[in-house]
Amino acid sequence: MTLLGLDADQLLSTTRAVRKRLDLERPVPDELIRECVAMALQAPSGSNVVTMRFVVVRDEAKRQAVGQVYREVYAGYKASPYYPGLSTGDAARDRVQGRVASSADFLGDHMGDAPALVLGCTIGPDRASAEAGLGNILPGMWSFMLAARARGLGTAWTSMHRARERDVADILGIPYETVAQAVLTPLAYTKGTAFHPAERPDPNSVIHWDSW
């Protein structure tokens, strides 16, 4: 697979949450997924103990079942005060957030339609240990997404399915007592590969030098 010609800063600044631009019809080869996992395994892991695990869901019935759980959890989020589509009275911000909400709504309806779903998990001897190790999968999952972007694939970091984590575990045969789920992402080729940095605060507005 030829990688996109992105330098490190371009890769970091253009790996966006992709939703409407996911190509839901084009299969993703297993070998590309393995390459992304190989890059993820290079991420930091506490005490150099690799507890991260990746559940790749390609079976259509299982994808749709996980997608239905996500759709139901998302419906609750959409009815909550945290939904980004709610009016704030700031017209400029509402326009931006309206686009965010529309994109999120699309994924809420189509999560199960992606050619693959990837769950980033951690494993431990018991439930408490697995949950305590969630910090091991987070950098690994971000590395997975960066590797996917470099290969023309799109991802979208979500975690709201964890409100019904046990249901997802049951669908996929994940041992709930020893494996904690952290992140769920669709994985698909993107429609076009040009993405741009998001608008973010000036670094000086979020840095505290030497003390808060």
PDB file of C-alpha atoms in Angstrom:
ATOM      1  CA  MET A   1       0.000   0.000   0.000  1.00  0.00           C
ATOM      2  CA  THR A   2       1.395   3.398  -1.010  1.00  0.00           C
ATOM      3  CA  LEU A   3       1.073   5.854   1.852  1.00  0.00           C
ATOM      4  CA  LEU A   4      -0.316   9.331   1.335  1.00  0.00           C
ATOM      5  CA  GLY A   5       2.439  11.914   1.021  1.00  0.00           C
ATOM      6  CA  LEU A   6       1.882  13.557   4.401  1.00  0.00           C
ATOM      7  CA  ASP A   7       4.641  14.769   6.676  1.00  0.00           C
ATOM      8  CA  ALA A   8       4.286  14.253  10.422  1.00  0.00           C
ATOM      9  CA  ASP A   9       2.624  17.606  11.114  1.00  0.00           C
ATOM     10  CA  GLN A  10       0.191  17.182   8.224  1.00  0.00           C
ATOM     11  CA  LEU A  11      -0.742  13.712   9.442  1.00  0.00           C
ATOM     12  CA  LEU A  12      -1.327  14.945  12.989  1.00  0.00           C
ATOM     13  CA  SER A  13      -3.327  17.995  11.950  1.00  0.00           C
ATOM     14  CA  THR A  14      -5.535  16.392   9.288  1.00  0.00           C
ATOM     15  CA  THR A  15      -6.555  13.138  10.965  1.00  0.00           C
ATOM     16  CA  ARG A  16     -10.160  14.140  11.510  1.00  0.00           C
ATOM     17  CA  ALA A  17     -13.320  12.363  12.609  1.00  0.00           C
ATOM     18  CA  VAL A  18     -14.676  11.136   9.281  1.00  0.00           C
ATOM     19  CA  ARG A  19     -18.368  10.399   9.019  1.00  0.00           C
ATOM     20  CA  LYS A  20     -20.194  11.546   5.865  1.00  0.00           C
ATOM     21  CA  ARG A  21     -17.075  11.009   3.776  1.00  0.00           C
ATOM     22  CA  LEU A  22     -16.719   7.345   4.666  1.00  0.00           C
ATOM     23  CA  ASP A  23     -17.030   5.106   1.619  1.00  0.00           C
ATOM     24  CA  LEU A  24     -19.500   2.575   2.961  1.00  0.00           C
ATOM     25  CA  GLU A  25     -19.403   0.444  -0.193  1.00  0.00           C
ATOM     26  CA  ARG A  26     -15.675  -0.261  -0.612  1.00  0.00           C
ATOM     27  CA  PRO A  27     -14.212  -3.166   1.385  1.00  0.00           C
ATOM     28  CA  VAL A  28     -11.085  -2.595   3.487  1.00  0.00           C
ATOM     29  CA  PRO A  29      -8.437  -5.317   2.982  1.00  0.00           C
ATOM     30  CA  ASP A  30      -7.459  -7.282   6.075  1.00  0.00           C
ATOM     31  CA  GLU A  31      -3.782  -6.571   5.402  1.00  0.00           C
ATOM     32  CA  LEU A  32      -4.321  -2.818   5.754  1.00  0.00           C
ATOM     33  CA  ILE A  33      -6.011  -3.379   9.106  1.00  0.00           C
ATOM     34  CA  ARG A  34      -3.068  -5.523  10.220  1.00  0.00           C
ATOM     35  CA  GLU A  35      -0.667  -2.744   9.194  1.00  0.00           C
ATOM     36  CA  CYS A  36      -2.621  -0.217  11.262  1.00  0.00           C
ATOM     37  CA  VAL A  37      -2.599  -2.550  14.273  1.00  0.00           C
ATOM     38  CA  ALA A  38       1.153  -3.060  13.837  1.00  0.00           C
ATOM     39  CA  MET A  39       1.623   0.708  14.091  1.00  0.00           C
ATOM     40  CA  ALA A  40      -0.715   0.863  17.089  1.00  0.00           C
ATOM     41  CA  LEU A  41       1.382  -1.717  18.909  1.00  0.00           C
ATOM     42  CA  GLN A  42       4.337   0.681  18.773  1.00  0.00           C
ATOM     43  CA  ALA A  43       2.477   3.145  21.023  1.00  0.00           C
ATOM     44  CA  PRO A  44       3.435   3.537  24.701  1.00  0.00           C
ATOM     45  CA  SER A  45       2.197   0.823  27.036  1.00  0.00           C
ATOM     46  CA  GLY A  46       2.598   0.954  30.813  1.00  0.00           C
ATOM     47  CA  SER A  47       5.538  -1.106  32.106  1.00  0.00           C
ATOM     48  CA  ASN A  48       5.993  -2.289  28.508  1.00  0.00           C
ATOM     49  CA  VAL A  49       3.139  -4.758  29.052  1.00  0.00           C
ATOM     50  CA  VAL A  50       0.897  -4.889  26.010  1.00  0.00           C
ATOM     51  CA  THR A  51      -2.667  -5.145  27.257  1.00  0.00           C
ATOM     52  CA  MET A  52      -4.272  -3.551  24.193  1.00  0.00           C
ATOM     53  CA  ARG A  53      -6.552  -5.687  22.064  1.00  0.00           C
ATOM     54  CA  PHE A  54      -8.411  -4.893  18.828  1.00  0.00           C
ATOM     55  CA  VAL A  55     -11.729  -6.449  17.886  1.00  0.00           C
ATOM     56  CA  VAL A  56     -12.303  -6.035  14.139  1.00  0.00           C
ATOM     57  CA  VAL A  57     -15.920  -6.570  13.125  1.00  0.00           C
ATOM     58  CA  ARG A  58     -16.498  -7.380   9.447  1.00  0.00           C
ATOM     59  CA  ASP A  59     -19.501  -9.727   9.699  1.00  0.00           C
ATOM     60  CA  GLU A  60     -22.521  -7.765   8.488  1.00  0.00           C
ATOM     61  CA  ALA A  61     -24.985  -9.087  11.048  1.00  0.00           C
ATOM     62  CA  LYS A  62     -22.627  -8.278  13.922  1.00  0.00           C
ATOM     63  CA  ARG A  63     -21.822  -4.847  12.497  1.00  0.00           C
ATOM     64  CA  GLN A  64     -25.500  -4.060  12.224  1.00  0.00           C
ATOM     65  CA  ALA A  65     -26.153  -5.290  15.754  1.00  0.00           C
ATOM     66  CA  VAL A  66     -23.386  -3.094  17.168  1.00  0.00           C
ATOM     67  CA  GLY A  67     -24.660  -0.255  14.982  1.00  0.00           C
ATOM     68  CA  GLN A  68     -28.138  -0.639  16.456  1.00  0.00           C
ATOM     69  CA  VAL A  69     -26.760  -0.376  19.993  1.00  0.00           C
ATOM     70  CA  TYR A  70     -24.841   2.748  18.963  1.00  0.00           C
ATOM     71  CA  ARG A  71     -27.964   4.192  17.303  1.00  0.00           C
ATOM     72  CA  GLU A  72     -29.991   3.720  20.468  1.00  0.00           C
ATOM     73  CA  VAL A  73     -27.330   5.239  22.726  1.00  0.00           C
ATOM     74  CA  TYR A  74     -26.886   8.106  20.264  1.00  0.00           C
ATOM     75  CA  ALA A  75     -30.622   8.841  20.382  1.00  0.00           C
ATOM     76  CA  GLY A  76     -30.270   9.478  24.108  1.00  0.00           C
ATOM     77  CA  TYR A  77     -27.286  11.749  23.490  1.00  0.00           C
ATOM     78  CA  LYS A  78     -29.229  13.662  20.847  1.00  0.00           C
ATOM     79  CA  ALA A  79     -31.982  14.330  23.395  1.00  0.00           C
ATOM     80  CA  SER A  80     -29.481  15.529  26.022  1.00  0.00           C
ATOM     81  CA  PRO A  81     -28.275  19.064  26.809  1.00  0.00           C
ATOM     82  CA  TYR A  82     -24.852  18.089  25.401  1.00  0.00           C
ATOM     83  CA  TYR A  83     -26.014  17.635  21.811  1.00  0.00           C
ATOM     84  CA  PRO A  84     -23.937  20.003  19.626  1.00  0.00           C
ATOM     85  CA  GLY A  85     -26.898  20.938  17.438  1.00  0.00           C
ATOM     86  CA  LEU A  86     -28.630  22.940  20.179  1.00  0.00           C
ATOM     87  CA  SER A  87     -28.784  26.682  19.625  1.00  0.00           C
ATOM     88  CA  THR A  88     -26.442  28.804  21.737  1.00  0.00           C
ATOM     89  CA  GLY A  89     -27.526  32.199  20.423  1.00  0.00           C
ATOM     90  CA  ASP A  90     -24.121  32.675  18.785  1.00  0.00           C
ATOM     91  CA  ALA A  91     -24.928  32.483  15.074  1.00  0.00           C
ATOM     92  CA  ALA A  92     -21.379  31.806  13.925  1.00  0.00           C
ATOM     93  CA  ARG A  93     -20.802  29.062  16.468  1.00  0.00           C
ATOM     94  CA  ASP A  94     -24.235  27.554  15.780  1.00  0.00           C
ATOM     95  CA  ARG A  95     -23.360  27.230  12.094  1.00  0.00           C
ATOM     96  CA  VAL A  96     -20.191  25.320  12.930  1.00  0.00           C
ATOM     97  CA  GLN A  97     -21.857  23.158  15.551  1.00  0.00           C
ATOM     98  CA  GLY A  98     -24.756  22.516  13.233  1.00  0.00           C
ATOM     99  CA  ARG A  99     -22.351  20.935  10.765  1.00  0.00           C
ATOM    100  CA  VAL A 100     -20.820  18.888  13.582  1.00  0.00           C
ATOM    101  CA  ALA A 101     -24.278  17.724  14.671  1.00  0.00           C
ATOM    102  CA  SER A 102     -25.288  16.787  11.126  1.00  0.00           C
ATOM    103  CA  SER A 103     -22.108  14.756  10.716  1.00  0.00           C
ATOM    104  CA  ALA A 104     -22.597  13.032  14.079  1.00  0.00           C
ATOM    105  CA  ASP A 105     -26.235  12.282  13.199  1.00  0.00           C
ATOM    106  CA  PHE A 106     -25.062  10.560  10.022  1.00  0.00           C
ATOM    107  CA  LEU A 107     -22.739   8.274  11.971  1.00  0.00           C
ATOM    108  CA  GLY A 108     -25.498   7.610  14.501  1.00  0.00           C
ATOM    109  CA  ASP A 109     -27.581   6.220  11.659  1.00  0.00           C
ATOM    110  CA  HIS A 110     -24.804   4.472   9.727  1.00  0.00           C
ATOM    111  CA  MET A 111     -22.231   3.140  12.199  1.00  0.00           C
ATOM    112  CA  GLY A 112     -23.178  -0.433  11.345  1.00  0.00           C
ATOM    113  CA  ASP A 113     -22.881   0.219   7.601  1.00  0.00           C
ATOM    114  CA  ALA A 114     -19.115   0.762   7.662  1.00  0.00           C
ATOM    115  CA  PRO A 115     -17.200  -2.108   6.025  1.00  0.00           C
ATOM    116  CA  ALA A 116     -15.400  -2.665   9.324  1.00  0.00           C
ATOM    117  CA  LEU A 117     -15.789  -1.595  12.923  1.00  0.00           C
ATOM    118  CA  VAL A 118     -12.811  -1.572  15.252  1.00  0.00           C
ATOM    119  CA  LEU A 119     -13.054  -1.754  19.034  1.00  0.00           C
ATOM    120  CA  GLY A 120      -9.983  -0.806  21.039  1.00  0.00           C
ATOM    121  CA  CYS A 121      -9.892  -2.766  24.308  1.00  0.00           C
ATOM    122  CA  THR A 122      -7.637  -3.668  27.227  1.00  0.00           C
ATOM    123  CA  ILE A 123      -7.307  -7.040  28.901  1.00  0.00           C
ATOM    124  CA  GLY A 124      -6.588  -7.862  32.539  1.00  0.00           C
ATOM    125  CA  PRO A 125      -6.945 -10.672  35.059  1.00  0.00           C
ATOM    126  CA  ASP A 126     -10.253  -9.185  36.212  1.00  0.00           C
ATOM    127  CA  ARG A 127     -12.658  -6.364  35.376  1.00  0.00           C
ATOM    128  CA  ALA A 128     -11.028  -3.814  37.683  1.00  0.00           C
ATOM    129  CA  SER A 129      -7.583  -4.494  36.234  1.00  0.00           C
ATOM    130  CA  ALA A 130      -8.877  -4.249  32.682  1.00  0.00           C
ATOM    131  CA  GLU A 131     -10.503  -0.881  33.381  1.00  0.00           C
ATOM    132  CA  ALA A 132      -7.405   0.354  35.183  1.00  0.00           C
ATOM    133  CA  GLY A 133      -5.423  -0.383  32.020  1.00  0.00           C
ATOM    134  CA  LEU A 134      -7.540   1.771  29.711  1.00  0.00           C
ATOM    135  CA  GLY A 135      -4.639   4.219  29.489  1.00  0.00           C
ATOM    136  CA  ASN A 136      -2.753   1.569  27.519  1.00  0.00           C
ATOM    137  CA  ILE A 137      -5.238   1.376  24.652  1.00  0.00           C
ATOM    138  CA  LEU A 138      -5.819   5.124  24.200  1.00  0.00           C
ATOM    139  CA  PRO A 139      -2.439   6.019  22.644  1.00  0.00           C
ATOM    140  CA  GLY A 140      -2.557   2.778  20.693  1.00  0.00           C
ATOM    141  CA  MET A 141      -5.970   3.614  19.265  1.00  0.00           C
ATOM    142  CA  TRP A 142      -4.838   7.080  18.225  1.00  0.00           C
ATOM    143  CA  SER A 143      -1.813   5.540  16.516  1.00  0.00           C
ATOM    144  CA  PHE A 144      -4.206   3.164  14.747  1.00  0.00           C
ATOM    145  CA  MET A 145      -6.192   6.147  13.466  1.00  0.00           C
ATOM    146  CA  LEU A 146      -3.083   7.987  12.306  1.00  0.00           C
ATOM    147  CA  ALA A 147      -1.935   4.865  10.469  1.00  0.00           C
ATOM    148  CA  ALA A 148      -5.377   4.557   8.893  1.00  0.00           C
ATOM    149  CA  ARG A 149      -5.301   8.170   7.701  1.00  0.00           C
ATOM    150  CA  ALA A 150      -1.862   7.617   6.135  1.00  0.00           C
ATOM    151  CA  ARG A 151      -3.397   4.754   4.137  1.00  0.00           C
ATOM    152  CA  GLY A 152      -6.413   6.677   2.874  1.00  0.00           C
ATOM    153  CA  LEU A 153      -8.770   5.274   5.498  1.00  0.00           C
ATOM    154  CA  GLY A 154     -11.143   7.216   7.709  1.00  0.00           C
ATOM    155  CA  THR A 155     -12.007   6.737  11.377  1.00  0.00           C
ATOM    156  CA  ALA A 156     -14.109   8.499  14.017  1.00  0.00           C
ATOM    157  CA  TRP A 157     -13.298   8.212  17.724  1.00  0.00           C
ATOM    158  CA  THR A 158     -16.428   7.322  19.701  1.00  0.00           C
ATOM    159  CA  SER A 159     -16.989   5.914  23.157  1.00  0.00           C
ATOM    160  CA  MET A 160     -20.676   6.439  23.917  1.00  0.00           C
ATOM    161  CA  HIS A 161     -21.390   2.763  23.217  1.00  0.00           C
ATOM    162  CA  ARG A 162     -19.757   2.075  26.589  1.00  0.00           C
ATOM    163  CA  ALA A 163     -23.084   3.017  28.179  1.00  0.00           C
ATOM    164  CA  ARG A 164     -24.115  -0.438  26.901  1.00  0.00           C
ATOM    165  CA  GLU A 165     -20.716  -2.073  26.865  1.00  0.00           C
ATOM    166  CA  ARG A 166     -22.021  -5.398  28.119  1.00  0.00           C
ATOM    167  CA  ASP A 167     -24.512  -5.597  25.240  1.00  0.00           C
ATOM    168  CA  VAL A 168     -21.702  -5.062  22.734  1.00  0.00           C
ATOM    169  CA  ALA A 169     -19.605  -7.640  24.580  1.00  0.00           C
ATOM    170  CA  ASP A 170     -22.433 -10.150  24.262  1.00  0.00           C
ATOM    171  CA  ILE A 171     -22.807  -9.503  20.520  1.00  0.00           C
ATOM    172  CA  LEU A 172     -19.105 -10.015  19.879  1.00  0.00           C
ATOM    173  CA  GLY A 173     -18.266 -12.644  22.475  1.00  0.00           C
ATOM    174  CA  ILE A 174     -15.938 -10.291  24.362  1.00  0.00           C
ATOM    175  CA  PRO A 175     -15.281 -11.561  27.931  1.00  0.00           C
ATOM    176  CA  TYR A 176     -16.755  -8.670  29.918  1.00  0.00           C
ATOM    177  CA  GLU A 177     -15.114  -9.636  33.215  1.00  0.00           C
ATOM    178  CA  THR A 178     -11.560  -9.430  31.824  1.00  0.00           C
ATOM    179  CA  VAL A 179     -11.774  -7.113  28.807  1.00  0.00           C
ATOM    180  CA  ALA A 180     -12.708  -3.426  28.939  1.00  0.00           C
ATOM    181  CA  GLN A 181     -13.771  -1.612  25.779  1.00  0.00           C
ATOM    182  CA  ALA A 182     -12.500   1.932  25.309  1.00  0.00           C
ATOM    183  CA  VAL A 183     -13.064   3.150  21.757  1.00  0.00           C
ATOM    184  CA  LEU A 184     -15.346   2.212  18.880  1.00  0.00           C
ATOM    185  CA  THR A 185     -14.570   3.484  15.378  1.00  0.00           C
ATOM    186  CA  PRO A 186     -15.870   2.840  11.905  1.00  0.00           C
ATOM    187  CA  LEU A 187     -13.130   2.032   9.404  1.00  0.00           C
ATOM    188  CA  ALA A 188     -13.545   2.742   5.699  1.00  0.00           C
ATOM    189  CA  TYR A 189     -11.823   4.320   2.760  1.00  0.00           C
ATOM    190  CA  THR A 190     -12.527   8.031   2.554  1.00  0.00           C
ATOM    191  CA  LYS A 191     -14.213   9.818  -0.331  1.00  0.00           C
ATOM    192  CA  GLY A 192     -11.194  11.882  -1.324  1.00  0.00           C
ATOM    193  CA  THR A 193      -8.089  12.192   0.801  1.00  0.00           C
ATOM    194  CA  ALA A 194      -7.820  15.965   1.274  1.00  0.00           C
ATOM    195  CA  PHE A 195      -8.635  16.990   4.853  1.00  0.00           C
ATOM    196  CA  HIS A 196      -7.783  20.226   6.600  1.00  0.00           C
ATOM    197  CA  PRO A 197      -6.826  21.231  10.149  1.00  0.00           C
ATOM    198  CA  ALA A 198      -9.735  22.163  12.407  1.00  0.00           C
ATOM    199  CA  GLU A 199     -10.069  25.578  13.995  1.00  0.00           C
ATOM    200  CA  ARG A 200      -8.567  25.362  17.458  1.00  0.00           C
ATOM    201  CA  PRO A 201      -7.634  27.850  20.242  1.00  0.00           C
ATOM    202  CA  ASP A 202      -4.314  29.654  20.214  1.00  0.00           C
ATOM    203  CA  PRO A 203      -1.781  27.573  22.197  1.00  0.00           C
ATOM    204  CA  ASN A 204      -1.188  30.483  24.568  1.00  0.00           C
ATOM    205  CA  SER A 205      -4.815  30.274  25.684  1.00  0.00           C
ATOM    206  CA  VAL A 206      -4.397  26.739  27.019  1.00  0.00           C
ATOM    207  CA  ILE A 207      -0.815  26.678  28.333  1.00  0.00           C
ATOM    208  CA  HIS A 208      -0.019  27.260  32.021  1.00  0.00           C
ATOM    209  CA  TRP A 209       3.703  27.833  32.494  1.00  0.00           C
ATOM    210  CA  ASP A 210       5.194  26.419  35.729  1.00  0.00           C
ATOM    211  CA  SER A 211       1.903  26.697  37.657  1.00  0.00           C
ATOM    212  CA  TRP A 212      -1.823  26.983  36.998  1.00  0.00           C
TER     213      TRP A 212
END
